[in-house]
mmCIF file with all atom_site columns, C-alpha atoms in Angstrom:
data_model
loop_
_atom_site.group_PDB
_atom_site.id
_atom_site.type_symbol
_atom_site.label_atom_id
_atom_site.label_alt_id
_atom_site.label_comp_id
_atom_site.label_asym_id
_atom_site.label_entity_id
_atom_site.label_seq_id
_atom_site.pdbx_PDB_ins_code
_atom_site.Cartn_x
_atom_site.Cartn_y
_atom_site.Cartn_z
_atom_site.occupancy
_atom_site.B_iso_or_equiv
_atom_site.pdbx_formal_charge
_atom_site.auth_seq_id
_atom_site.auth_comp_id
_atom_site.auth_asym_id
_atom_site.auth_atom_id
_atom_site.pdbx_PDB_model_num
ATOM 1   C CA . UNK A 1 1   ? 0.000   0.000  0.000  1.00 0.00 ? 1   UNK A CA 1
ATOM 2   C CA . UNK A 1 2   ? 1.249   3.409  -0.899 1.00 0.00 ? 2   UNK A CA 1
ATOM 3   C CA . UNK A 1 3   ? 0.486   6.735  0.636  1.00 0.00 ? 3   UNK A CA 1
ATOM 4   C CA . UNK A 1 4   ? -0.618  9.512  -1.665 1.00 0.00 ? 4   UNK A CA 1
ATOM 5   C CA . UNK A 1 5   ? -0.292  13.095 -0.501 1.00 0.00 ? 5   UNK A CA 1
ATOM 6   C CA . UNK A 1 6   ? -1.611  15.921 -2.599 1.00 0.00 ? 6   UNK A CA 1
ATOM 7   C CA . UNK A 1 7   ? -2.024  19.608 -2.044 1.00 0.00 ? 7   UNK A CA 1
ATOM 8   C CA . UNK A 1 8   ? -5.634  20.791 -2.123 1.00 0.00 ? 8   UNK A CA 1
ATOM 9   C CA . UNK A 1 9   ? -6.496  23.477 -4.628 1.00 0.00 ? 9   UNK A CA 1
ATOM 10  C CA . UNK A 1 10  ? -7.604  26.815 -3.205 1.00 0.00 ? 10  UNK A CA 1
ATOM 11  C CA . UNK A 1 11  ? -11.141 26.411 -1.808 1.00 0.00 ? 11  UNK A CA 1
ATOM 12  C CA . UNK A 1 12  ? -11.274 22.643 -2.404 1.00 0.00 ? 12  UNK A CA 1
ATOM 13  C CA . UNK A 1 13  ? -12.729 20.707 0.508  1.00 0.00 ? 13  UNK A CA 1
ATOM 14  C CA . UNK A 1 14  ? -14.331 23.789 2.032  1.00 0.00 ? 14  UNK A CA 1
ATOM 15  C CA . UNK A 1 15  ? -18.017 24.034 2.803  1.00 0.00 ? 15  UNK A CA 1
ATOM 16  C CA . UNK A 1 16  ? -20.114 26.030 0.398  1.00 0.00 ? 16  UNK A CA 1
ATOM 17  C CA . UNK A 1 17  ? -21.458 29.283 1.839  1.00 0.00 ? 17  UNK A CA 1
ATOM 18  C CA . UNK A 1 18  ? -24.966 27.874 1.717  1.00 0.00 ? 18  UNK A CA 1
ATOM 19  C CA . UNK A 1 19  ? -23.941 25.231 4.291  1.00 0.00 ? 19  UNK A CA 1
ATOM 20  C CA . UNK A 1 20  ? -22.194 27.591 6.724  1.00 0.00 ? 20  UNK A CA 1
ATOM 21  C CA . UNK A 1 21  ? -23.261 29.647 9.707  1.00 0.00 ? 21  UNK A CA 1
ATOM 22  C CA . UNK A 1 22  ? -21.165 32.289 11.472 1.00 0.00 ? 22  UNK A CA 1
ATOM 23  C CA . UNK A 1 23  ? -19.907 31.490 14.957 1.00 0.00 ? 23  UNK A CA 1
ATOM 24  C CA . UNK A 1 24  ? -18.672 34.558 16.843 1.00 0.00 ? 24  UNK A CA 1
ATOM 25  C CA . UNK A 1 25  ? -16.929 35.302 20.098 1.00 0.00 ? 25  UNK A CA 1
ATOM 26  C CA . UNK A 1 26  ? -16.576 38.805 21.534 1.00 0.00 ? 26  UNK A CA 1
ATOM 27  C CA . UNK A 1 27  ? -13.701 39.741 23.840 1.00 0.00 ? 27  UNK A CA 1
ATOM 28  C CA . UNK A 1 28  ? -13.802 43.066 25.699 1.00 0.00 ? 28  UNK A CA 1
ATOM 29  C CA . UNK A 1 29  ? -10.795 44.138 27.745 1.00 0.00 ? 29  UNK A CA 1
ATOM 30  C CA . UNK A 1 30  ? -9.439  40.577 27.882 1.00 0.00 ? 30  UNK A CA 1
ATOM 31  C CA . UNK A 1 31  ? -12.699 38.889 28.914 1.00 0.00 ? 31  UNK A CA 1
ATOM 32  C CA . UNK A 1 32  ? -14.977 36.814 26.691 1.00 0.00 ? 32  UNK A CA 1
ATOM 33  C CA . UNK A 1 33  ? -18.360 38.526 27.040 1.00 0.00 ? 33  UNK A CA 1
ATOM 34  C CA . UNK A 1 34  ? -20.418 36.836 24.319 1.00 0.00 ? 34  UNK A CA 1
ATOM 35  C CA . UNK A 1 35  ? -20.515 33.689 22.167 1.00 0.00 ? 35  UNK A CA 1
ATOM 36  C CA . UNK A 1 36  ? -23.143 32.897 19.559 1.00 0.00 ? 36  UNK A CA 1
ATOM 37  C CA . UNK A 1 37  ? -23.900 31.114 16.284 1.00 0.00 ? 37  UNK A CA 1
ATOM 38  C CA . UNK A 1 38  ? -25.684 33.323 13.747 1.00 0.00 ? 38  UNK A CA 1
ATOM 39  C CA . UNK A 1 39  ? -27.528 32.595 10.525 1.00 0.00 ? 39  UNK A CA 1
ATOM 40  C CA . UNK A 1 40  ? -25.106 32.312 7.623  1.00 0.00 ? 40  UNK A CA 1
ATOM 41  C CA . UNK A 1 41  ? -26.592 35.175 5.613  1.00 0.00 ? 41  UNK A CA 1
ATOM 42  C CA . UNK A 1 42  ? -26.872 37.776 8.386  1.00 0.00 ? 42  UNK A CA 1
ATOM 43  C CA . UNK A 1 43  ? -24.797 40.964 8.404  1.00 0.00 ? 43  UNK A CA 1
ATOM 44  C CA . UNK A 1 44  ? -22.927 41.026 11.714 1.00 0.00 ? 44  UNK A CA 1
ATOM 45  C CA . UNK A 1 45  ? -22.672 44.129 13.888 1.00 0.00 ? 45  UNK A CA 1
ATOM 46  C CA . UNK A 1 46  ? -21.973 44.215 17.609 1.00 0.00 ? 46  UNK A CA 1
ATOM 47  C CA . UNK A 1 47  ? -22.504 47.015 20.089 1.00 0.00 ? 47  UNK A CA 1
ATOM 48  C CA . UNK A 1 48  ? -24.759 48.863 22.478 1.00 0.00 ? 48  UNK A CA 1
ATOM 49  C CA . UNK A 1 49  ? -27.030 50.219 19.734 1.00 0.00 ? 49  UNK A CA 1
ATOM 50  C CA . UNK A 1 50  ? -30.455 48.563 19.611 1.00 0.00 ? 50  UNK A CA 1
ATOM 51  C CA . UNK A 1 51  ? -30.089 47.726 15.898 1.00 0.00 ? 51  UNK A CA 1
ATOM 52  C CA . UNK A 1 52  ? -26.901 45.695 16.376 1.00 0.00 ? 52  UNK A CA 1
ATOM 53  C CA . UNK A 1 53  ? -27.016 42.012 15.403 1.00 0.00 ? 53  UNK A CA 1
ATOM 54  C CA . UNK A 1 54  ? -25.470 41.233 18.788 1.00 0.00 ? 54  UNK A CA 1
ATOM 55  C CA . UNK A 1 55  ? -26.467 43.836 21.346 1.00 0.00 ? 55  UNK A CA 1
ATOM 56  C CA . UNK A 1 56  ? -24.190 44.333 24.329 1.00 0.00 ? 56  UNK A CA 1
ATOM 57  C CA . UNK A 1 57  ? -26.368 45.966 26.977 1.00 0.00 ? 57  UNK A CA 1
ATOM 58  C CA . UNK A 1 58  ? -24.930 49.205 28.373 1.00 0.00 ? 58  UNK A CA 1
ATOM 59  C CA . UNK A 1 59  ? -25.697 48.027 31.916 1.00 0.00 ? 59  UNK A CA 1
ATOM 60  C CA . UNK A 1 60  ? -23.407 45.014 31.380 1.00 0.00 ? 60  UNK A CA 1
ATOM 61  C CA . UNK A 1 61  ? -20.583 46.854 29.571 1.00 0.00 ? 61  UNK A CA 1
ATOM 62  C CA . UNK A 1 62  ? -21.126 50.643 29.840 1.00 0.00 ? 62  UNK A CA 1
ATOM 63  C CA . UNK A 1 63  ? -17.977 51.515 27.848 1.00 0.00 ? 63  UNK A CA 1
ATOM 64  C CA . UNK A 1 64  ? -18.606 49.111 24.950 1.00 0.00 ? 64  UNK A CA 1
ATOM 65  C CA . UNK A 1 65  ? -18.833 50.936 21.567 1.00 0.00 ? 65  UNK A CA 1
ATOM 66  C CA . UNK A 1 66  ? -22.268 51.798 20.131 1.00 0.00 ? 66  UNK A CA 1
ATOM 67  C CA . UNK A 1 67  ? -21.714 49.705 17.007 1.00 0.00 ? 67  UNK A CA 1
ATOM 68  C CA . UNK A 1 68  ? -18.877 47.794 15.350 1.00 0.00 ? 68  UNK A CA 1
ATOM 69  C CA . UNK A 1 69  ? -19.480 46.496 11.819 1.00 0.00 ? 69  UNK A CA 1
ATOM 70  C CA . UNK A 1 70  ? -17.916 43.030 11.421 1.00 0.00 ? 70  UNK A CA 1
ATOM 71  C CA . UNK A 1 71  ? -19.325 41.163 8.402  1.00 0.00 ? 71  UNK A CA 1
ATOM 72  C CA . UNK A 1 72  ? -21.505 42.165 5.468  1.00 0.00 ? 72  UNK A CA 1
ATOM 73  C CA . UNK A 1 73  ? -23.132 39.737 3.050  1.00 0.00 ? 73  UNK A CA 1
ATOM 74  C CA . UNK A 1 74  ? -23.424 40.807 -0.573 1.00 0.00 ? 74  UNK A CA 1
ATOM 75  C CA . UNK A 1 75  ? -24.756 38.450 -3.232 1.00 0.00 ? 75  UNK A CA 1
ATOM 76  C CA . UNK A 1 76  ? -24.560 35.579 -0.719 1.00 0.00 ? 76  UNK A CA 1
ATOM 77  C CA . UNK A 1 77  ? -20.830 36.121 -0.088 1.00 0.00 ? 77  UNK A CA 1
ATOM 78  C CA . UNK A 1 78  ? -19.375 37.342 3.235  1.00 0.00 ? 78  UNK A CA 1
ATOM 79  C CA . UNK A 1 79  ? -17.072 40.360 3.491  1.00 0.00 ? 79  UNK A CA 1
ATOM 80  C CA . UNK A 1 80  ? -15.029 41.421 6.541  1.00 0.00 ? 80  UNK A CA 1
ATOM 81  C CA . UNK A 1 81  ? -15.478 45.142 7.220  1.00 0.00 ? 81  UNK A CA 1
ATOM 82  C CA . UNK A 1 82  ? -12.186 47.047 7.499  1.00 0.00 ? 82  UNK A CA 1
ATOM 83  C CA . UNK A 1 83  ? -12.624 49.705 10.216 1.00 0.00 ? 83  UNK A CA 1
ATOM 84  C CA . UNK A 1 84  ? -11.762 53.336 9.456  1.00 0.00 ? 84  UNK A CA 1
ATOM 85  C CA . UNK A 1 85  ? -9.607  53.461 12.608 1.00 0.00 ? 85  UNK A CA 1
ATOM 86  C CA . UNK A 1 86  ? -5.994  53.116 11.383 1.00 0.00 ? 86  UNK A CA 1
ATOM 87  C CA . UNK A 1 87  ? -4.989  51.321 14.599 1.00 0.00 ? 87  UNK A CA 1
ATOM 88  C CA . UNK A 1 88  ? -7.608  48.590 14.053 1.00 0.00 ? 88  UNK A CA 1
ATOM 89  C CA . UNK A 1 89  ? -6.426  45.103 13.036 1.00 0.00 ? 89  UNK A CA 1
ATOM 90  C CA . UNK A 1 90  ? -8.198  42.589 10.808 1.00 0.00 ? 90  UNK A CA 1
ATOM 91  C CA . UNK A 1 91  ? -7.271  39.008 10.063 1.00 0.00 ? 91  UNK A CA 1
ATOM 92  C CA . UNK A 1 92  ? -8.665  36.364 7.721  1.00 0.00 ? 92  UNK A CA 1
ATOM 93  C CA . UNK A 1 93  ? -7.536  32.762 8.203  1.00 0.00 ? 93  UNK A CA 1
ATOM 94  C CA . UNK A 1 94  ? -7.184  30.656 5.077  1.00 0.00 ? 94  UNK A CA 1
ATOM 95  C CA . UNK A 1 95  ? -8.281  33.363 2.634  1.00 0.00 ? 95  UNK A CA 1
ATOM 96  C CA . UNK A 1 96  ? -6.531  34.328 -0.539 1.00 0.00 ? 96  UNK A CA 1
ATOM 97  C CA . UNK A 1 97  ? -5.205  37.895 -0.559 1.00 0.00 ? 97  UNK A CA 1
ATOM 98  C CA . UNK A 1 98  ? -7.669  40.305 -2.123 1.00 0.00 ? 98  UNK A CA 1
ATOM 99  C CA . UNK A 1 99  ? -8.010  44.003 -2.751 1.00 0.00 ? 99  UNK A CA 1
ATOM 100 C CA . UNK A 1 100 ? -10.501 45.867 -0.553 1.00 0.00 ? 100 UNK A CA 1
ATOM 101 C CA . UNK A 1 101 ? -13.932 46.396 -2.103 1.00 0.00 ? 101 UNK A CA 1
ATOM 102 C CA . UNK A 1 102 ? -16.473 49.075 -1.173 1.00 0.00 ? 102 UNK A CA 1
ATOM 103 C CA . UNK A 1 103 ? -19.824 47.595 -0.132 1.00 0.00 ? 103 UNK A CA 1
ATOM 104 C CA . UNK A 1 104 ? -22.613 49.870 1.102  1.00 0.00 ? 104 UNK A CA 1
ATOM 105 C CA . UNK A 1 105 ? -20.058 52.623 1.667  1.00 0.00 ? 105 UNK A CA 1
ATOM 106 C CA . UNK A 1 106 ? -17.756 50.445 3.795  1.00 0.00 ? 106 UNK A CA 1
ATOM 107 C CA . UNK A 1 107 ? -14.294 49.138 2.861  1.00 0.00 ? 107 UNK A CA 1
ATOM 108 C CA . UNK A 1 108 ? -14.385 45.315 2.988  1.00 0.00 ? 108 UNK A CA 1
ATOM 109 C CA . UNK A 1 109 ? -12.260 42.236 2.301  1.00 0.00 ? 109 UNK A CA 1
ATOM 110 C CA . UNK A 1 110 ? -13.706 39.133 0.638  1.00 0.00 ? 110 UNK A CA 1
ATOM 111 C CA . UNK A 1 111 ? -14.077 36.404 3.278  1.00 0.00 ? 111 UNK A CA 1
ATOM 112 C CA . UNK A 1 112 ? -15.770 33.656 1.255  1.00 0.00 ? 112 UNK A CA 1
ATOM 113 C CA . UNK A 1 113 ? -12.635 31.511 1.048  1.00 0.00 ? 113 UNK A CA 1
ATOM 114 C CA . UNK A 1 114 ? -11.738 32.116 4.714  1.00 0.00 ? 114 UNK A CA 1
ATOM 115 C CA . UNK A 1 115 ? -12.229 29.612 7.516  1.00 0.00 ? 115 UNK A CA 1
ATOM 116 C CA . UNK A 1 116 ? -12.604 32.499 9.942  1.00 0.00 ? 116 UNK A CA 1
ATOM 117 C CA . UNK A 1 117 ? -10.927 35.635 11.182 1.00 0.00 ? 117 UNK A CA 1
ATOM 118 C CA . UNK A 1 118 ? -10.940 38.483 13.647 1.00 0.00 ? 118 UNK A CA 1
ATOM 119 C CA . UNK A 1 119 ? -11.323 42.215 13.951 1.00 0.00 ? 119 UNK A CA 1
ATOM 120 C CA . UNK A 1 120 ? -9.785  44.263 16.777 1.00 0.00 ? 120 UNK A CA 1
ATOM 121 C CA . UNK A 1 121 ? -10.661 47.876 17.533 1.00 0.00 ? 121 UNK A CA 1
ATOM 122 C CA . UNK A 1 122 ? -9.269  49.229 20.784 1.00 0.00 ? 122 UNK A CA 1
ATOM 123 C CA . UNK A 1 123 ? -10.437 46.978 23.649 1.00 0.00 ? 123 UNK A CA 1
ATOM 124 C CA . UNK A 1 124 ? -12.863 44.994 21.442 1.00 0.00 ? 124 UNK A CA 1
ATOM 125 C CA . UNK A 1 125 ? -11.955 41.825 19.546 1.00 0.00 ? 125 UNK A CA 1
ATOM 126 C CA . UNK A 1 126 ? -14.588 40.000 17.525 1.00 0.00 ? 126 UNK A CA 1
ATOM 127 C CA . UNK A 1 127 ? -13.529 36.540 16.354 1.00 0.00 ? 127 UNK A CA 1
ATOM 128 C CA . UNK A 1 128 ? -15.527 34.508 13.867 1.00 0.00 ? 128 UNK A CA 1
ATOM 129 C CA . UNK A 1 129 ? -15.551 31.126 12.159 1.00 0.00 ? 129 UNK A CA 1
ATOM 130 C CA . UNK A 1 130 ? -17.718 29.728 9.410  1.00 0.00 ? 130 UNK A CA 1
ATOM 131 C CA . UNK A 1 131 ? -19.229 26.484 10.725 1.00 0.00 ? 131 UNK A CA 1
ATOM 132 C CA . UNK A 1 132 ? -21.818 23.859 9.870  1.00 0.00 ? 132 UNK A CA 1
ATOM 133 C CA . UNK A 1 133 ? -25.035 23.930 11.858 1.00 0.00 ? 133 UNK A CA 1
ATOM 134 C CA . UNK A 1 134 ? -25.254 25.433 15.295 1.00 0.00 ? 134 UNK A CA 1
ATOM 135 C CA . UNK A 1 135 ? -22.593 23.511 17.210 1.00 0.00 ? 135 UNK A CA 1
ATOM 136 C CA . UNK A 1 136 ? -21.234 25.618 20.052 1.00 0.00 ? 136 UNK A CA 1
ATOM 137 C CA . UNK A 1 137 ? -19.078 23.043 21.836 1.00 0.00 ? 137 UNK A CA 1
ATOM 138 C CA . UNK A 1 138 ? -15.505 24.188 22.062 1.00 0.00 ? 138 UNK A CA 1
ATOM 139 C CA . UNK A 1 139 ? -16.229 27.756 20.896 1.00 0.00 ? 139 UNK A CA 1
ATOM 140 C CA . UNK A 1 140 ? -13.802 29.402 23.278 1.00 0.00 ? 140 UNK A CA 1
ATOM 141 C CA . UNK A 1 141 ? -10.922 27.045 22.447 1.00 0.00 ? 141 UNK A CA 1
ATOM 142 C CA . UNK A 1 142 ? -11.588 27.325 18.719 1.00 0.00 ? 142 UNK A CA 1
ATOM 143 C CA . UNK A 1 143 ? -11.761 31.112 18.866 1.00 0.00 ? 143 UNK A CA 1
ATOM 144 C CA . UNK A 1 144 ? -8.563  31.409 20.899 1.00 0.00 ? 144 UNK A CA 1
ATOM 145 C CA . UNK A 1 145 ? -6.787  29.109 18.441 1.00 0.00 ? 145 UNK A CA 1
ATOM 146 C CA . UNK A 1 146 ? -8.179  31.172 15.564 1.00 0.00 ? 146 UNK A CA 1
ATOM 147 C CA . UNK A 1 147 ? -6.251  34.277 16.600 1.00 0.00 ? 147 UNK A CA 1
ATOM 148 C CA . UNK A 1 148 ? -3.297  32.510 18.219 1.00 0.00 ? 148 UNK A CA 1
ATOM 149 C CA . UNK A 1 149 ? -4.285  33.188 21.810 1.00 0.00 ? 149 UNK A CA 1
ATOM 150 C CA . UNK A 1 150 ? -5.861  35.906 23.887 1.00 0.00 ? 150 UNK A CA 1
ATOM 151 C CA . UNK A 1 151 ? -3.902  37.833 26.483 1.00 0.00 ? 151 UNK A CA 1
ATOM 152 C CA . UNK A 1 152 ? -5.932  38.231 29.635 1.00 0.00 ? 152 UNK A CA 1
ATOM 153 C CA . UNK A 1 153 ? -4.757  40.646 32.231 1.00 0.00 ? 153 UNK A CA 1
#
């Protein structure tokens, strides 16, 4: 018996977007404050504003931003929103490099080929993965591994 090893072509073996949901974890000042699985075709915003996809109640986190745009869906494809803040950091895991694209007035990066990623603005880090179904088991470990660890302190 021989062993055959082959390199997978870009995107091969990945789930189609129609089979994926978005699993998110929100870290504020070094503490995980929210974990959730969202519908695969839902724009993702987090914040204290009532219209946010994930609302962080001001009574729980009074200094949390009003709204942080994370993901937009356009034509069924996800895009990671690049914040205007020059000190913000974005990361896409497993995605091919792409030029930013303007969607609904926001600068975005194509995330369809990504397994997940993160966005950090000040004290807020939003981590996400594209997953099948609504499995939540192991979210924290998966999210920490996604960004290479979270410094708490």
